């Protein structure tokens, strides 16, 4: 009996050890192998990309930094080349590693899912192998898409002219004498449609899960509201997108209806093979019924009619991280009374105070005060080259005064930070483009998208929100193209702080000026830096 008892104890010990080993293996696989941030940095070090290990900023730099810390970083680690196209909040690998339970049928896997604090990449996104400085922006008549664009059999230019002809617009020009300025394009591909619209003084905001557009915002028609205000676009366009617009009680169609202006157009085109498709025809009929010219028909509906009107406390312009609802957004009192937006044609629209200015209690004088850009160009002119700046981001756009002050042929992404005055609808009323965003998170765009960043008080604001300024600087580095510029307009202490990180970020000081537009008691300065082109050792080997 004693021998059998000892044998049983040994078996139990062996079984316990085996179970413990399995648990440790599981913990390692789940947590250790999924630390994609650490593995990316370590991989970069092995390639000799990030400098000496004692020069590398440790993980605690993702917390807020202060002027009195006495710390001057020498270098950031470099992410490995597999992350050269990383979009931190649209990262399929992160979704798999975190075991997020998402509904693929609702496109949730293409929506924003930002990494938690401990999983953020605190390293520099390197240029891809063989990266070169982008070519200069071509003249408008030089834009060419192979085949005229992937979605248009006879070319995008003929397709656009045929749309204008169907709408009886003068001279078959889609801008309709400046009355059609802003377009929302779903499923853009390479966005030949938006590219060809530029010559007609029309701006298109293209939405796609992966592709780059002219311009584009990465995203999908999923479960969240689009990051655009209500009644922003004169035309919504969908070509060969094959979207099930009527799913979930027509919620996607209602989502589109919210951003269309009163009297706006929905262009839903398909190849001839689908011309008589019953589902496509049904979508067309349902959208037609959604676009009356006043709220009268909504108020005359029988009780219980579906879809319902949105509740009166449902703010149509609250969009950041807000779930969609299957309800109809009624027109504002102004649009209902005037049966239109009341906006001036382009280009007078840029400087004409819009009716929605009254929603904020802003005066006409406040609206007409554009940002003075003379001091910027005085510093930039010795460095900047002709036709190299095309894509610009204003990181805190307010009413779009910076974009309105630019006289060059450029496109500006006007960002209105989440949590402040939601003035984005005023920006769209000026005929400009933009999106709502929280700078505590990464922006939904590819690395190296913008030629110029305008950061007015945005670093100070980030600290006040108790978010990481280092994360913000790394994000600015990610979305800025090499050899291009950042205009920082902020307090002196913030500029002094940023100067500590210039070498680590491969940035170079261009110049500094006193901010003459600031309040008398303000110590704001204008500080401009340029991102230098650098290549990893792997890229250099590939170029040899």
Short mmCIF file of C-alpha atoms in Angstrom, two decimals:
data_model
loop_
_atom_site.label_atom_id
_atom_site.label_comp_id
_atom_site.label_asym_id
_atom_site.label_seq_id
_atom_site.Cartn_x
_atom_site.Cartn_y
_atom_site.Cartn_z
CA UNK A 1 0.00 0.00 0.00
CA UNK A 2 2.85 2.39 0.89
CA UNK A 3 4.58 1.84 -2.42
CA UNK A 4 1.39 2.42 -4.35
CA UNK A 5 0.75 5.60 -2.32
CA UNK A 6 4.21 7.02 -3.16
CA UNK A 7 3.67 6.21 -6.82
CA UNK A 8 0.36 8.08 -6.76
CA UNK A 9 2.03 11.14 -5.26
CA UNK A 10 4.72 11.08 -7.95
CA UNK A 11 2.08 10.85 -10.65
CA UNK A 12 0.22 13.79 -9.15
CA UNK A 13 3.44 15.84 -9.01
CA UNK A 14 4.25 14.99 -12.63
CA UNK A 15 0.72 15.88 -13.68
CA UNK A 16 0.93 19.18 -11.79
CA UNK A 17 4.27 20.04 -13.44
CA UNK A 18 2.85 19.25 -16.89
CA UNK A 19 -0.21 21.41 -16.32
CA UNK A 20 1.97 24.27 -15.02
CA UNK A 21 4.20 23.98 -18.07
CA UNK A 22 1.20 24.11 -20.39
CA UNK A 23 -0.10 27.20 -18.61
CA UNK A 24 3.29 28.91 -18.95
CA UNK A 25 3.44 28.06 -22.64
CA UNK A 26 -0.08 29.44 -23.13
CA UNK A 27 0.80 32.64 -21.24
CA UNK A 28 3.91 33.09 -23.37
CA UNK A 29 2.05 32.51 -26.61
CA UNK A 30 -0.76 34.86 -25.67
CA UNK A 31 1.23 37.68 -24.10
CA UNK A 32 4.85 37.23 -25.07
CA UNK A 33 4.44 36.48 -28.74
CA UNK A 34 1.75 39.12 -29.18
CA UNK A 35 3.91 41.98 -27.95
CA UNK A 36 4.27 43.22 -31.49
CA UNK A 37 5.75 46.52 -30.34
CA UNK A 38 8.73 44.91 -28.58
CA UNK A 39 9.33 42.39 -31.35
CA UNK A 40 9.27 45.13 -33.98
CA UNK A 41 11.85 47.18 -32.10
CA UNK A 42 14.05 44.16 -31.39
CA UNK A 43 13.92 43.13 -35.05
CA UNK A 44 14.99 46.62 -36.02
CA UNK A 45 17.93 46.50 -33.64
CA UNK A 46 19.11 43.20 -35.17
CA UNK A 47 19.13 44.89 -38.58
CA UNK A 48 21.22 47.73 -37.15
CA UNK A 49 18.48 50.31 -37.68
CA UNK A 50 18.08 51.98 -34.32
CA UNK A 51 21.49 52.98 -33.04
CA UNK A 52 23.21 51.72 -29.91
CA UNK A 53 21.01 50.18 -27.30
CA UNK A 54 22.05 52.68 -24.64
CA UNK A 55 20.92 55.52 -26.93
CA UNK A 56 17.41 54.16 -27.29
CA UNK A 57 14.46 55.85 -25.61
CA UNK A 58 12.81 53.46 -23.17
CA UNK A 59 9.11 52.72 -23.01
CA UNK A 60 8.47 55.30 -20.28
CA UNK A 61 8.80 58.07 -22.87
CA UNK A 62 5.21 57.41 -23.87
CA UNK A 63 4.14 59.22 -20.71
CA UNK A 64 3.93 63.01 -20.60
CA UNK A 65 7.30 64.74 -20.61
CA UNK A 66 8.15 67.96 -18.84
CA UNK A 67 10.63 70.79 -19.25
CA UNK A 68 12.35 70.11 -15.93
CA UNK A 69 13.13 66.45 -16.51
CA UNK A 70 16.59 67.30 -17.85
CA UNK A 71 16.30 64.47 -20.38
CA UNK A 72 17.48 64.90 -23.95
CA UNK A 73 16.92 61.76 -26.06
CA UNK A 74 19.62 60.70 -28.51
CA UNK A 75 17.55 58.37 -30.69
CA UNK A 76 14.33 56.41 -30.99
CA UNK A 77 14.34 52.75 -31.88
CA UNK A 78 13.32 52.01 -35.45
CA UNK A 79 10.45 49.68 -36.23
CA UNK A 80 11.39 46.89 -38.62
CA UNK A 81 10.71 47.24 -42.33
CA UNK A 82 7.60 45.06 -42.09
CA UNK A 83 5.86 48.04 -40.49
CA UNK A 84 6.75 50.63 -43.14
CA UNK A 85 3.03 50.98 -44.03
CA UNK A 86 1.69 50.72 -40.48
CA UNK A 87 -1.60 52.42 -39.58
CA UNK A 88 -1.74 51.83 -35.80
CA UNK A 89 -5.53 52.04 -35.41
CA UNK A 90 -6.28 50.00 -38.55
CA UNK A 91 -3.93 47.09 -37.96
CA UNK A 92 -5.27 43.62 -38.76
CA UNK A 93 -2.37 41.99 -36.88
CA UNK A 94 -3.38 43.82 -33.72
CA UNK A 95 -6.94 42.54 -34.08
CA UNK A 96 -5.71 38.94 -34.32
CA UNK A 97 -3.27 39.29 -31.44
CA UNK A 98 -5.82 40.87 -29.10
CA UNK A 99 -8.47 38.27 -29.99
CA UNK A 100 -11.05 40.96 -30.63
CA UNK A 101 -14.49 39.54 -31.27
CA UNK A 102 -15.71 41.45 -34.29
CA UNK A 103 -18.53 40.95 -36.78
CA UNK A 104 -16.92 40.56 -40.19
CA UNK A 105 -20.29 40.94 -41.93
CA UNK A 106 -20.57 44.43 -40.41
CA UNK A 107 -17.02 45.34 -41.52
CA UNK A 108 -15.93 45.90 -37.92
CA UNK A 109 -12.49 44.49 -38.70
CA UNK A 110 -11.94 47.47 -41.02
CA UNK A 111 -13.00 50.04 -38.42
CA UNK A 112 -10.68 51.79 -35.98
CA UNK A 113 -9.28 49.64 -33.15
CA UNK A 114 -6.39 51.48 -31.53
CA UNK A 115 -3.72 49.64 -29.53
CA UNK A 116 -3.89 50.03 -25.74
CA UNK A 117 -1.19 52.06 -24.08
CA UNK A 118 1.09 49.11 -23.38
CA UNK A 119 0.95 47.91 -27.01
CA UNK A 120 1.74 51.18 -28.79
CA UNK A 121 4.71 51.38 -31.14
CA UNK A 122 7.22 53.75 -29.59
CA UNK A 123 9.54 53.55 -32.57
CA UNK A 124 10.07 55.32 -35.89
CA UNK A 125 8.22 53.96 -38.91
CA UNK A 126 10.96 53.55 -41.56
CA UNK A 127 10.57 54.31 -45.25
CA UNK A 128 10.00 51.17 -47.34
CA UNK A 129 12.88 49.58 -49.21
CA UNK A 130 13.87 51.64 -52.21
CA UNK A 131 11.90 54.70 -51.07
CA UNK A 132 12.57 57.89 -53.01
CA UNK A 133 11.37 61.47 -52.63
CA UNK A 134 7.93 61.70 -54.32
CA UNK A 135 7.72 63.34 -57.72
CA UNK A 136 6.49 66.91 -57.95
CA UNK A 137 2.76 67.47 -58.13
CA UNK A 138 1.77 67.43 -61.82
CA UNK A 139 -0.12 70.17 -63.56
CA UNK A 140 -3.84 69.50 -63.78
CA UNK A 141 -3.70 68.56 -67.45
CA UNK A 142 -0.96 66.04 -66.75
CA UNK A 143 -2.99 63.77 -64.43
CA UNK A 144 -3.33 60.39 -66.07
CA UNK A 145 -4.80 57.15 -64.80
CA UNK A 146 -4.17 53.96 -66.81
CA UNK A 147 -7.35 53.11 -68.66
CA UNK A 148 -9.00 56.26 -67.35
CA UNK A 149 -9.52 54.62 -63.98
CA UNK A 150 -10.38 51.07 -63.00
CA UNK A 151 -14.12 51.70 -62.59
CA UNK A 152 -14.83 53.57 -65.82
CA UNK A 153 -14.79 51.68 -69.11
CA UNK A 154 -14.59 54.79 -71.30
CA UNK A 155 -12.54 56.88 -68.90
CA UNK A 156 -13.42 58.92 -65.82
CA UNK A 157 -13.54 62.23 -67.71
CA UNK A 158 -16.28 61.01 -70.08
CA UNK A 159 -18.12 59.39 -67.19
CA UNK A 160 -18.13 62.68 -65.23
CA UNK A 161 -19.33 64.64 -68.27
CA UNK A 162 -22.18 62.16 -68.79
CA UNK A 163 -23.28 62.62 -65.17
CA UNK A 164 -23.37 66.40 -65.66
CA UNK A 165 -25.37 65.91 -68.85
CA UNK A 166 -27.93 63.72 -67.04
CA UNK A 167 -28.37 66.47 -64.45
CA UNK A 168 -28.69 69.18 -67.14
CA UNK A 169 -25.73 71.12 -65.76
CA UNK A 170 -24.34 73.90 -68.02
CA UNK A 171 -21.70 72.81 -70.54
CA UNK A 172 -21.69 69.28 -69.09
CA UNK A 173 -19.51 70.49 -66.20
CA UNK A 174 -20.30 68.74 -62.94
CA UNK A 175 -19.59 71.69 -60.65
CA UNK A 176 -22.83 73.31 -61.88
CA UNK A 177 -21.50 76.84 -61.85
CA UNK A 178 -19.81 76.36 -58.47
CA UNK A 179 -22.94 75.03 -56.73
CA UNK A 180 -21.54 71.49 -56.51
CA UNK A 181 -18.25 71.61 -54.63
CA UNK A 182 -17.96 68.72 -52.13
CA UNK A 183 -18.29 65.05 -53.12
CA UNK A 184 -18.28 61.90 -51.00
CA UNK A 185 -16.92 58.91 -52.92
CA UNK A 186 -17.38 55.38 -51.54
CA UNK A 187 -15.10 52.53 -52.59
CA UNK A 188 -12.54 54.67 -54.36
CA UNK A 189 -9.83 52.22 -55.44
CA UNK A 190 -7.09 54.47 -56.87
CA UNK A 191 -9.67 57.28 -56.98
CA UNK A 192 -9.47 58.25 -60.62
CA UNK A 193 -12.90 59.82 -60.09
CA UNK A 194 -11.62 62.24 -57.43
CA UNK A 195 -8.48 62.95 -59.46
CA UNK A 196 -10.43 63.99 -62.53
CA UNK A 197 -12.77 66.19 -60.47
CA UNK A 198 -9.90 68.48 -59.48
CA UNK A 199 -9.96 70.26 -62.84
CA UNK A 200 -13.62 71.18 -62.18
CA UNK A 201 -12.85 72.78 -58.80
CA UNK A 202 -14.56 69.89 -57.04
CA UNK A 203 -13.12 68.21 -53.95
CA UNK A 204 -13.87 64.54 -53.32
CA UNK A 205 -13.47 62.83 -49.96
CA UNK A 206 -12.83 59.19 -50.84
CA UNK A 207 -13.57 56.45 -48.33
CA UNK A 208 -11.98 53.02 -48.69
CA UNK A 209 -10.67 50.33 -46.32
CA UNK A 210 -7.21 50.04 -47.89
CA UNK A 211 -6.60 52.18 -50.94
CA UNK A 212 -5.03 55.60 -51.32
CA UNK A 213 -7.14 58.30 -52.93
CA UNK A 214 -6.83 61.92 -54.07
CA UNK A 215 -7.61 62.66 -51.28
CA UNK A 216 -8.77 59.74 -49.14
CA UNK A 217 -9.76 58.73 -45.65
CA UNK A 218 -9.33 55.14 -44.58
CA UNK A 219 -12.54 53.62 -43.29
CA UNK A 220 -15.72 51.77 -44.12
CA UNK A 221 -19.46 52.04 -43.84
CA UNK A 222 -19.56 49.82 -40.77
CA UNK A 223 -21.07 50.35 -37.32
CA UNK A 224 -19.83 53.87 -36.47
CA UNK A 225 -20.87 57.25 -37.80
CA UNK A 226 -18.66 58.71 -40.48
CA UNK A 227 -16.34 61.41 -39.02
CA UNK A 228 -18.04 64.16 -41.04
CA UNK A 229 -20.79 66.58 -39.99
CA UNK A 230 -24.37 66.45 -41.22
CA UNK A 231 -25.31 68.10 -44.55
CA UNK A 232 -21.70 68.37 -45.81
CA UNK A 233 -21.69 66.95 -49.34
CA UNK A 234 -23.52 67.97 -52.50
CA UNK A 235 -22.95 64.59 -54.14
CA UNK A 236 -22.44 61.04 -52.86
CA UNK A 237 -21.05 58.66 -55.44
CA UNK A 238 -20.80 54.88 -55.48
CA UNK A 239 -19.53 53.06 -58.57
CA UNK A 240 -19.46 49.27 -58.70
CA UNK A 241 -19.24 49.22 -54.93
CA UNK A 242 -21.83 46.41 -54.55
CA UNK A 243 -22.65 47.62 -51.04
CA UNK A 244 -25.77 46.17 -49.44
CA UNK A 245 -27.24 49.58 -48.67
CA UNK A 246 -30.47 48.16 -47.24
CA UNK A 247 -28.93 45.87 -44.63
CA UNK A 248 -29.91 46.38 -40.99
CA UNK A 249 -33.08 48.32 -41.80
CA UNK A 250 -31.29 50.49 -44.35
CA UNK A 251 -28.81 51.86 -41.84
CA UNK A 252 -26.06 52.45 -44.43
CA UNK A 253 -28.39 54.41 -46.66
CA UNK A 254 -29.45 56.49 -43.66
CA UNK A 255 -25.80 57.02 -42.81
CA UNK A 256 -25.24 58.44 -46.28
CA UNK A 257 -28.40 60.54 -46.10
CA UNK A 258 -27.13 62.28 -42.94
CA UNK A 259 -24.08 63.77 -44.70
CA UNK A 260 -25.89 64.78 -47.93
CA UNK A 261 -27.07 68.37 -48.20
CA UNK A 262 -30.68 69.25 -48.91
CA UNK A 263 -31.06 68.91 -52.68
CA UNK A 264 -27.89 66.81 -52.87
CA UNK A 265 -27.41 63.95 -55.30
CA UNK A 266 -26.76 60.25 -54.82
CA UNK A 267 -25.04 58.71 -57.87
CA UNK A 268 -25.29 54.94 -57.71
CA UNK A 269 -23.86 53.44 -60.90
CA UNK A 270 -23.22 49.87 -61.94
CA UNK A 271 -22.11 47.96 -65.04
CA UNK A 272 -24.74 47.17 -67.65
CA UNK A 273 -24.93 43.61 -66.36
CA UNK A 274 -26.49 44.93 -63.15
CA UNK A 275 -28.67 47.61 -64.75
CA UNK A 276 -31.87 45.61 -64.17
CA UNK A 277 -30.76 43.98 -60.94
CA UNK A 278 -33.81 44.04 -58.68
CA UNK A 279 -31.77 44.77 -55.56
CA UNK A 280 -30.05 47.75 -57.20
CA UNK A 281 -33.39 49.12 -58.37
CA UNK A 282 -34.80 48.75 -54.85
CA UNK A 283 -31.85 50.66 -53.38
CA UNK A 284 -32.44 53.43 -55.91
CA UNK A 285 -36.13 53.69 -55.02
CA UNK A 286 -35.42 53.74 -51.28
CA UNK A 287 -32.82 56.51 -51.61
CA UNK A 288 -35.17 58.58 -53.77
CA UNK A 289 -37.78 58.42 -51.01
CA UNK A 290 -35.25 59.68 -48.44
CA UNK A 291 -34.49 63.02 -50.11
CA UNK A 292 -37.46 65.41 -49.92
CA UNK A 293 -36.83 69.17 -50.01
CA UNK A 294 -38.40 69.87 -46.60
CA UNK A 295 -39.36 68.05 -43.40
CA UNK A 296 -43.06 68.23 -44.28
CA UNK A 297 -43.35 64.71 -45.64
CA UNK A 298 -41.56 63.35 -42.56
CA UNK A 299 -44.08 65.04 -40.27
CA UNK A 300 -47.01 63.74 -42.31
CA UNK A 301 -46.03 60.10 -41.93
CA UNK A 302 -48.25 57.69 -40.02
CA UNK A 303 -47.13 56.81 -36.48
CA UNK A 304 -44.86 53.77 -36.44
CA UNK A 305 -43.60 54.32 -40.00
CA UNK A 306 -40.13 52.90 -40.48
CA UNK A 307 -37.42 54.07 -40.39
CA UNK A 308 -38.25 56.51 -37.60
CA UNK A 309 -37.01 60.08 -37.32
CA UNK A 310 -33.96 60.50 -35.09
CA UNK A 311 -34.74 61.70 -31.58
CA UNK A 312 -34.54 65.44 -30.95
CA UNK A 313 -31.64 64.89 -28.52
CA UNK A 314 -29.68 62.96 -31.17
CA UNK A 315 -26.99 65.41 -32.26
CA UNK A 316 -26.39 64.76 -35.98
CA UNK A 317 -22.91 66.31 -35.74
CA UNK A 318 -21.69 64.19 -32.79
CA UNK A 319 -19.68 61.62 -34.71
CA UNK A 320 -16.48 60.60 -32.93
CA UNK A 321 -16.85 56.96 -31.86
CA UNK A 322 -20.67 57.19 -32.01
CA UNK A 323 -22.63 54.14 -33.14
CA UNK A 324 -24.97 54.49 -36.08
CA UNK A 325 -28.71 54.39 -35.58
CA UNK A 326 -31.30 53.37 -38.14
CA UNK A 327 -33.16 56.69 -38.11
CA UNK A 328 -33.73 59.60 -40.48
CA UNK A 329 -31.90 62.85 -39.72
CA UNK A 330 -34.38 65.70 -40.31
CA UNK A 331 -33.25 68.99 -41.82
CA UNK A 332 -32.33 71.94 -39.62
CA UNK A 333 -34.90 74.71 -39.18
CA UNK A 334 -32.89 76.92 -41.56
CA UNK A 335 -32.70 74.31 -44.33
CA UNK A 336 -36.37 73.43 -43.88
CA UNK A 337 -37.49 77.07 -44.25
CA UNK A 338 -35.19 77.97 -47.15
CA UNK A 339 -35.40 74.57 -48.87
CA UNK A 340 -31.65 74.65 -49.37
CA UNK A 341 -28.30 75.22 -47.73
CA UNK A 342 -28.12 78.94 -48.55
CA UNK A 343 -24.46 78.63 -49.51
CA UNK A 344 -22.80 80.83 -52.13
CA UNK A 345 -21.28 79.18 -55.21
CA UNK A 346 -17.59 78.37 -55.23
CA UNK A 347 -15.26 80.31 -54.98
CA UNK A 348 -17.29 83.02 -53.19
CA UNK A 349 -18.27 80.28 -50.73
CA UNK A 350 -14.76 80.27 -49.29
CA UNK A 351 -15.10 83.77 -47.82
CA UNK A 352 -18.88 84.13 -47.40
CA UNK A 353 -20.14 83.66 -43.82
CA UNK A 354 -22.33 80.50 -43.91
CA UNK A 355 -25.77 80.33 -42.26
CA UNK A 356 -24.59 77.70 -39.76
CA UNK A 357 -22.22 80.29 -38.25
CA UNK A 358 -25.15 81.29 -36.04
CA UNK A 359 -25.13 77.82 -34.41
CA UNK A 360 -21.93 78.82 -32.58
CA UNK A 361 -22.74 82.45 -31.86
CA UNK A 362 -19.71 83.51 -33.91
CA UNK A 363 -19.59 86.94 -35.49
CA UNK A 364 -18.85 87.61 -39.14
CA UNK A 365 -15.65 89.32 -38.07
CA UNK A 366 -14.43 86.18 -36.33
CA UNK A 367 -15.16 84.16 -39.46
CA UNK A 368 -13.38 86.56 -41.78
CA UNK A 369 -10.18 86.62 -39.73
CA UNK A 370 -7.96 84.22 -41.62
CA UNK A 371 -4.65 82.93 -40.32
CA UNK A 372 -1.78 85.11 -41.47
CA UNK A 373 0.62 82.86 -43.34
CA UNK A 374 3.19 85.50 -44.36
CA UNK A 375 5.45 84.71 -41.41
CA UNK A 376 5.33 81.02 -42.33
CA UNK A 377 6.50 81.60 -45.89
CA UNK A 378 9.26 83.95 -44.77
CA UNK A 379 10.80 81.03 -42.91
CA UNK A 380 9.90 78.34 -45.45
CA UNK A 381 10.78 80.08 -48.72
CA UNK A 382 14.55 79.41 -48.58
CA UNK A 383 13.88 75.65 -48.15
CA UNK A 384 10.65 74.87 -49.97
CA UNK A 385 10.68 73.88 -53.63
CA UNK A 386 8.02 74.63 -56.24
CA UNK A 387 5.30 71.99 -56.74
CA UNK A 388 6.49 69.85 -53.83
CA UNK A 389 3.71 70.72 -51.37
CA UNK A 390 0.31 69.32 -52.28
CA UNK A 391 -1.23 67.46 -49.31
CA UNK A 392 -1.49 69.61 -46.20
CA UNK A 393 -2.99 68.88 -42.80
CA UNK A 394 -4.21 71.55 -40.39
CA UNK A 395 -4.24 69.61 -37.12
CA UNK A 396 -6.51 72.11 -35.32
CA UNK A 397 -8.47 73.83 -38.05
CA UNK A 398 -11.14 75.79 -36.13
CA UNK A 399 -13.12 77.42 -39.00
CA UNK A 400 -10.61 76.56 -41.73
CA UNK A 401 -8.87 79.94 -41.70
CA UNK A 402 -5.43 78.48 -42.44
CA UNK A 403 -6.70 76.60 -45.52
CA UNK A 404 -8.65 79.65 -46.68
CA UNK A 405 -5.51 81.79 -46.50
CA UNK A 406 -3.52 79.51 -48.80
CA UNK A 407 -3.44 80.73 -52.39
CA UNK A 408 -1.62 77.76 -53.87
CA UNK A 409 -3.20 74.79 -55.64
CA UNK A 410 -3.15 72.52 -52.59
CA UNK A 411 -5.51 70.18 -50.76
CA UNK A 412 -5.95 70.58 -47.01
CA UNK A 413 -7.24 68.01 -44.54
CA UNK A 414 -8.82 70.23 -41.87
CA UNK A 415 -8.92 68.33 -38.59
CA UNK A 416 -11.26 69.46 -35.82
CA UNK A 417 -10.14 67.88 -32.53
CA UNK A 418 -12.75 65.85 -30.72
CA UNK A 419 -14.01 67.39 -27.49
CA UNK A 420 -13.77 71.04 -28.61
CA UNK A 421 -16.16 73.24 -30.61
CA UNK A 422 -17.42 71.05 -33.45
CA UNK A 423 -16.81 73.62 -36.18
CA UNK A 424 -16.24 71.08 -38.94
CA UNK A 425 -19.58 71.89 -40.58
CA UNK A 426 -18.40 75.49 -41.06
CA UNK A 427 -15.32 74.15 -42.84
CA UNK A 428 -17.48 72.14 -45.24
CA UNK A 429 -19.73 75.17 -45.73
CA UNK A 430 -16.63 77.02 -46.97
CA UNK A 431 -16.13 74.36 -49.64
CA UNK A 432 -13.24 72.73 -47.79
CA UNK A 433 -12.68 69.20 -46.45
CA UNK A 434 -11.89 67.73 -43.08
CA UNK A 435 -12.64 65.22 -40.34
CA UNK A 436 -13.13 64.99 -36.58
CA UNK A 437 -10.27 63.29 -34.75
CA UNK A 438 -8.77 62.79 -31.29
CA UNK A 439 -5.03 63.40 -31.25
CA UNK A 440 -4.71 60.98 -28.35
CA UNK A 441 -4.87 58.36 -31.14
CA UNK A 442 -3.25 57.78 -34.52
CA UNK A 443 -4.89 59.26 -37.62
CA UNK A 444 -6.52 56.99 -40.20
CA UNK A 445 -4.01 57.46 -43.00
CA UNK A 446 -0.94 55.78 -44.40
CA UNK A 447 2.59 56.79 -43.39
CA UNK A 448 4.16 59.58 -45.42
CA UNK A 449 0.86 61.07 -46.62
CA UNK A 450 1.32 64.80 -45.97
CA UNK A 451 3.79 67.38 -47.25
CA UNK A 452 3.05 69.95 -44.53
CA UNK A 453 1.57 69.77 -41.02
CA UNK A 454 0.20 72.86 -39.29
CA UNK A 455 0.14 72.30 -35.51
CA UNK A 456 -1.39 75.28 -33.72
CA UNK A 457 -1.50 74.68 -29.94
CA UNK A 458 -2.18 70.99 -30.58
CA UNK A 459 0.79 69.80 -28.48
CA UNK A 460 -0.33 71.95 -25.52
CA UNK A 461 -3.88 70.64 -25.93
CA UNK A 462 -2.63 67.05 -25.90
CA UNK A 463 -0.88 67.56 -22.58
CA UNK A 464 -3.99 69.19 -21.10
CA UNK A 465 -5.95 66.07 -22.08
CA UNK A 466 -3.34 63.98 -20.23
CA UNK A 467 -2.32 62.23 -23.42
CA UNK A 468 1.24 61.51 -24.51
CA UNK A 469 3.05 64.29 -26.34
CA UNK A 470 5.72 61.80 -27.40
CA UNK A 471 3.09 59.62 -29.04
CA UNK A 472 1.81 62.71 -30.86
CA UNK A 473 5.30 63.61 -32.11
CA UNK A 474 5.81 60.04 -33.34
CA UNK A 475 2.46 60.20 -35.12
CA UNK A 476 3.39 63.49 -36.77
CA UNK A 477 6.63 61.85 -37.85
CA UNK A 478 4.69 58.86 -39.27
CA UNK A 479 2.27 60.81 -41.46
CA UNK A 480 4.82 63.38 -42.73
CA UNK A 481 6.80 62.71 -45.90
CA UNK A 482 10.60 62.90 -45.78
CA UNK A 483 12.07 66.31 -46.73
CA UNK A 484 8.77 68.02 -45.84
CA UNK A 485 7.78 70.43 -43.07
CA UNK A 486 5.96 70.93 -39.76
CA UNK A 487 4.76 74.35 -38.63
CA UNK A 488 4.48 74.35 -34.82
CA UNK A 489 2.66 77.37 -33.44
CA UNK A 490 2.65 76.95 -29.68
CA UNK A 491 3.98 78.19 -26.37
CA UNK A 492 7.70 78.75 -25.92
CA UNK A 493 8.03 75.95 -23.38
CA UNK A 494 6.49 73.49 -25.87
CA UNK A 495 8.89 74.60 -28.61
CA UNK A 496 11.82 74.22 -26.20
CA UNK A 497 10.58 70.74 -25.43
CA UNK A 498 10.25 69.74 -29.09
CA UNK A 499 13.79 70.95 -29.75
CA UNK A 500 15.02 68.22 -27.43
CA UNK A 501 13.54 65.62 -29.77
CA UNK A 502 14.75 66.97 -33.11
CA UNK A 503 17.71 64.62 -33.45
CA UNK A 504 15.73 61.60 -32.28
CA UNK A 505 13.01 62.33 -34.86
CA UNK A 506 15.44 63.12 -37.71
CA UNK A 507 13.99 66.63 -37.82
CA UNK A 508 15.96 69.78 -38.54
CA UNK A 509 15.13 73.30 -37.38
CA UNK A 510 14.25 75.69 -40.21
CA UNK A 511 13.52 78.83 -38.21
CA UNK A 512 11.64 80.55 -35.38
CA UNK A 513 9.51 83.70 -35.28
CA UNK A 514 7.47 85.48 -32.63
CA UNK A 515 3.76 84.78 -33.15
CA UNK A 516 2.48 88.29 -33.91
CA UNK A 517 -1.15 87.12 -34.13
CA UNK A 518 -1.30 85.83 -30.56
CA UNK A 519 -2.76 87.68 -27.60
CA UNK A 520 -0.56 90.30 -25.95
CA UNK A 521 -0.02 88.16 -22.88
CA UNK A 522 0.80 85.05 -24.91
CA UNK A 523 4.34 83.75 -25.40
CA UNK A 524 3.47 81.79 -28.55
CA UNK A 525 6.12 81.37 -31.22
CA UNK A 526 6.20 79.92 -34.72
CA UNK A 527 8.70 77.09 -35.00
CA UNK A 528 9.27 75.25 -38.31
CA UNK A 529 11.11 71.98 -38.76
CA UNK A 530 11.94 69.77 -41.74
CA UNK A 531 11.92 65.98 -41.72
CA UNK A 532 15.16 64.61 -43.13
CA UNK A 533 15.26 61.64 -45.46
CA UNK A 534 16.99 58.65 -43.93
CA UNK A 535 17.07 55.03 -44.98
CA UNK A 536 17.55 51.82 -43.05
CA UNK A 537 20.60 49.69 -43.70
CA UNK A 538 18.29 47.15 -45.34
CA UNK A 539 17.05 49.77 -47.82
CA UNK A 540 20.58 50.86 -48.60
CA UNK A 541 21.58 47.28 -49.36
CA UNK A 542 18.60 46.92 -51.71
CA UNK A 543 19.63 50.06 -53.61
CA UNK A 544 23.19 48.88 -54.18
#
